[in-house]
Amino acid sequence: MSARCQLTGTQPGFGNRISHSHRRTRRRFDPNIQRKRYWLPSENRWIRLTLSARGIKTVDVIGIEAAVARIRARGEKI
């Protein structure tokens, strides 16, 4: 599973891990990605989305129909 939110497009960020002696090594900041199932009433079926925690909150605010419309507008198949 890729670490990318289908709704917000959030993906890993990269930076440095800094030790006590201040040496820097590369690290990766992963988003909080969850697989969540939603009932889509217009199509009378369940869909499974890969969303970040922020994406899940966005779906709660705008609704699943609007969220699916945004994802499809970007050309992603659901």
Coordinates of N, CA, C and O in Angstrom, one line a residue:
M1 N 0.8 -1.2 0.0 CA 0.0 0.0 0.0 C 0.9 1.2 0.0 O 1.8 1.4 0.8
S2 N 0.6 2.1 -0.9 CA 1.5 3.4 -1.0 C 1.0 4.3 0.1 O -0.1 4.4 0.5
A3 N 2.0 5.0 0.7 CA 1.7 6.0 1.8 C 1.2 7.3 1.2 O 1.9 8.3 1.2
R4 N 0.0 7.3 0.5 CA -0.5 8.5 -0.1 C -2.0 8.5 0.1 O -2.7 7.5 -0.1
C5 N -2.5 9.7 0.5 CA -3.9 9.9 0.7 C -4.6 10.1 -0.6 O -4.2 10.9 -1.4
Q6 N -5.7 9.4 -0.8 CA -6.5 9.5 -2.1 C -7.2 10.9 -2.2 O -7.4 11.4 -3.3
L7 N -7.6 11.4 -1.0 CA -8.3 12.7 -1.0 C -7.5 13.9 -1.0 O -7.6 14.8 -1.8
T8 N -6.6 14.0 -0.1 CA -5.7 15.2 0.1 C -4.4 15.1 -0.6 O -3.8 16.1 -0.8
G9 N -4.0 13.9 -1.1 CA -2.7 13.8 -1.8 C -1.5 13.8 -0.9 O -0.4 13.9 -1.4
T10 N -1.7 13.7 0.4 CA -0.6 13.8 1.4 C 0.3 12.6 1.2 O -0.2 11.4 1.0
Q11 N 1.6 12.8 1.1 CA 2.5 11.7 0.9 C 3.7 11.9 1.8 O 3.8 13.0 2.5
P12 N 4.6 11.0 2.0 CA 5.8 11.2 2.9 C 6.6 12.4 2.6 O 6.8 12.8 1.5
G13 N 7.0 13.0 3.7 CA 8.0 14.1 3.6 C 9.4 13.6 4.0 O 9.5 12.6 4.7
F14 N 10.4 14.3 3.7 CA 11.8 13.8 4.0 C 12.5 14.9 4.7 O 12.3 16.1 4.5
G15 N 13.4 14.5 5.6 CA 14.2 15.5 6.3 C 15.4 14.8 7.0 O 15.8 13.7 6.5
N16 N 15.9 15.4 8.1 CA 17.0 14.8 8.7 C 16.7 14.4 10.1 O 15.9 15.0 10.8
R17 N 17.3 13.2 10.5 CA 17.3 12.8 11.9 C 18.6 13.4 12.5 O 19.6 13.2 12.0
I18 N 18.4 14.1 13.6 CA 19.6 14.8 14.2 C 19.9 14.2 15.5 O 19.1 14.2 16.4
S19 N 21.1 13.6 15.7 CA 21.6 13.0 16.9 C 22.0 14.0 18.0 O 22.0 15.2 17.7
H20 N 22.3 13.5 19.1 CA 22.7 14.3 20.2 C 24.0 15.1 19.8 O 24.2 16.2 20.2
S21 N 24.9 14.4 19.1 CA 26.1 15.1 18.7 C 25.9 16.0 17.4 O 26.8 16.5 16.9
H22 N 24.6 16.1 17.0 CA 24.2 16.9 15.9 C 24.6 16.4 14.5 O 24.7 17.1 13.5
R23 N 24.9 15.1 14.4 CA 25.1 14.5 13.1 C 23.7 14.3 12.4 O 22.7 14.0 13.1
R24 N 23.7 14.5 11.1 CA 22.4 14.4 10.4 C 22.4 13.1 9.5 O 23.4 12.9 8.7
T25 N 21.3 12.4 9.6 CA 21.1 11.3 8.6 C 19.7 11.5 8.1 O 18.8 12.1 8.8
R26 N 19.4 11.0 6.9 CA 18.1 11.2 6.3 C 17.0 10.3 6.9 O 17.3 9.2 7.4
R27 N 15.8 10.9 7.0 CA 14.7 10.1 7.5 C 13.4 10.5 6.7 O 13.5 11.4 5.9
R28 N 12.4 9.8 7.0 CA 11.1 9.9 6.3 C 10.0 10.2 7.3 O 9.9 9.5 8.3
F29 N 9.2 11.2 7.0 CA 8.0 11.5 7.8 C 6.8 10.9 7.1 O 6.3 11.5 6.1
D30 N 6.2 9.8 7.6 CA 5.1 9.2 7.0 C 3.8 9.8 7.5 O 3.6 10.0 8.7
P31 N 2.8 10.0 6.6 CA 1.5 10.4 7.0 C 0.7 9.3 7.7 O 1.1 8.1 7.5
N32 N -0.3 9.6 8.5 CA -1.1 8.7 9.2 C -2.1 8.1 8.2 O -3.2 8.6 8.2
I33 N -1.8 7.1 7.5 CA -2.6 6.5 6.4 C -3.4 5.3 7.0 O -2.9 4.5 7.7
Q34 N -4.8 5.4 6.7 CA -5.7 4.3 7.1 C -6.5 3.9 5.9 O -6.8 4.7 5.0
R35 N -6.9 2.6 6.0 CA -7.8 2.1 4.9 C -9.2 2.1 5.6 O -9.4 1.5 6.6
K36 N -10.1 2.8 4.9 CA -11.5 3.0 5.5 C -12.5 2.6 4.5 O -12.4 3.0 3.3
R37 N -13.6 2.0 5.0 CA -14.7 1.6 4.1 C -15.9 2.5 4.3 O -16.2 2.9 5.4
Y38 N -16.4 3.0 3.2 CA -17.6 3.9 3.2 C -18.7 3.3 2.4 O -18.5 2.7 1.3
W39 N -19.9 3.6 2.8 CA -21.1 3.2 2.0 C -21.4 4.3 1.1 O -21.6 5.5 1.5
L40 N -21.5 4.1 -0.2 CA -21.7 5.1 -1.2 C -23.2 4.9 -1.7 O -23.5 4.0 -2.5
P41 N -24.1 5.7 -1.2 CA -25.6 5.5 -1.5 C -25.9 5.6 -2.9 O -26.8 4.9 -3.4
S42 N -25.3 6.5 -3.6 CA -25.6 6.8 -5.0 C -25.3 5.6 -5.9 O -26.0 5.3 -6.9
E43 N -24.3 4.8 -5.6 CA -24.0 3.6 -6.3 C -24.4 2.3 -5.6 O -24.2 1.2 -6.1
N44 N -25.0 2.4 -4.4 CA -25.5 1.3 -3.6 C -24.4 0.2 -3.4 O -24.7 -0.9 -3.6
R45 N -23.2 0.7 -3.0 CA -22.1 -0.2 -2.7 C -21.1 0.4 -1.7 O -21.2 1.5 -1.5
W46 N -20.3 -0.5 -1.2 CA -19.2 -0.1 -0.3 C -18.0 0.3 -1.1 O -17.7 -0.4 -2.2
I47 N -17.3 1.3 -0.7 CA -16.0 1.6 -1.4 C -14.9 1.6 -0.3 O -15.2 2.0 0.9
R48 N -13.7 1.3 -0.6 CA -12.6 1.3 0.3 C -11.6 2.3 -0.1 O -11.1 2.3 -1.2
L49 N -11.3 3.3 0.8 CA -10.4 4.4 0.4 C -9.2 4.4 1.3 O -9.3 3.9 2.5
T50 N -8.1 4.8 0.8 CA -6.8 4.9 1.5 C -6.7 6.4 1.9 O -6.5 7.2 1.0
L51 N -6.9 6.8 3.2 CA -7.0 8.2 3.6 C -6.1 8.4 4.7 O -5.8 7.6 5.6
S52 N -5.6 9.7 4.8 CA -4.9 10.1 6.0 C -5.9 10.5 7.0 O -7.1 10.6 6.8
A53 N -5.4 10.7 8.3 CA -6.3 11.1 9.4 C -7.1 12.4 9.0 O -8.3 12.5 9.3
R54 N -6.3 13.3 8.4 CA -7.0 14.6 8.0 C -8.0 14.3 6.9 O -9.0 15.0 6.8
G55 N -7.7 13.4 6.0 CA -8.7 13.0 4.9 C -10.0 12.5 5.5 O -11.0 12.8 5.0
I56 N -9.9 11.7 6.5 CA -11.0 11.1 7.2 C -11.9 12.2 7.8 O -13.1 12.2 7.6
K57 N -11.2 13.2 8.4 CA -12.0 14.3 9.0 C -12.6 15.1 7.9 O -13.7 15.6 8.0
T58 N -12.0 15.3 6.7 CA -12.5 16.0 5.6 C -13.8 15.3 5.1 O -14.8 16.0 4.8
V59 N -13.7 14.0 5.0 CA -14.9 13.3 4.5 C -16.1 13.5 5.5 O -17.2 13.6 5.1
D60 N -15.8 13.5 6.8 CA -16.8 13.8 7.8 C -17.5 15.1 7.6 O -18.7 15.3 7.9
V61 N -16.7 16.1 7.2 CA -17.2 17.5 7.0 C -18.0 17.6 5.7 O -19.1 18.1 5.7
I62 N -17.4 17.2 4.6 CA -18.0 17.5 3.3 C -18.9 16.3 2.8 O -19.7 16.5 1.9
G63 N -18.8 15.2 3.4 CA -19.6 14.0 3.0 C -18.9 13.1 2.0 O -18.0 13.6 1.3
I64 N -19.3 11.9 1.9 CA -18.7 10.9 1.1 C -18.9 11.2 -0.4 O -18.0 11.0 -1.2
E65 N -20.1 11.6 -0.8 CA -20.4 11.9 -2.2 C -19.5 13.0 -2.7 O -18.9 12.9 -3.8
A66 N -19.3 14.1 -2.0 CA -18.4 15.2 -2.4 C -17.0 14.7 -2.5 O -16.2 15.1 -3.3
A67 N -16.6 13.9 -1.5 CA -15.2 13.4 -1.4 C -14.9 12.5 -2.6 O -13.8 12.7 -3.3
V68 N -15.8 11.7 -3.0 CA -15.6 10.8 -4.2 C -15.6 11.6 -5.4 O -14.8 11.3 -6.3
A69 N -16.4 12.7 -5.5 CA -16.4 13.5 -6.7 C -15.0 14.2 -6.8 O -14.5 14.3 -7.9
R70 N -14.4 14.7 -5.7 CA -13.1 15.3 -5.8 C -12.0 14.3 -6.2 O -11.2 14.6 -7.0
I71 N -12.1 13.1 -5.7 CA -11.1 12.0 -6.1 C -11.2 11.7 -7.6 O -10.3 11.6 -8.3
R72 N -12.5 11.6 -8.0 CA -12.7 11.2 -9.5 C -12.3 12.4 -10.4 O -11.9 12.2 -11.5
A73 N -12.5 13.6 -9.9 CA -12.1 14.8 -10.7 C -10.6 14.8 -11.0 O -10.2 15.4 -12.0
R74 N -9.9 14.2 -10.1 CA -8.4 14.2 -10.3 C -8.0 13.0 -11.2 O -6.9 12.8 -11.5
G75 N -9.0 12.2 -11.6 CA -8.8 11.1 -12.6 C -8.5 9.8 -11.9 O -8.1 8.9 -12.6
E76 N -8.7 9.7 -10.6 CA -8.4 8.4 -10.0 C -9.6 7.5 -10.0 O -10.8 8.0 -9.9
K77 N -9.4 6.3 -10.3 CA -10.6 5.3 -10.4 C -10.9 4.8 -9.0 O -10.0 4.4 -8.2
I78 N -12.2 4.7 -8.7 CA -12.6 4.1 -7.4 C -13.5 3.0 -7.7 O -14.4 3.0 -8.5

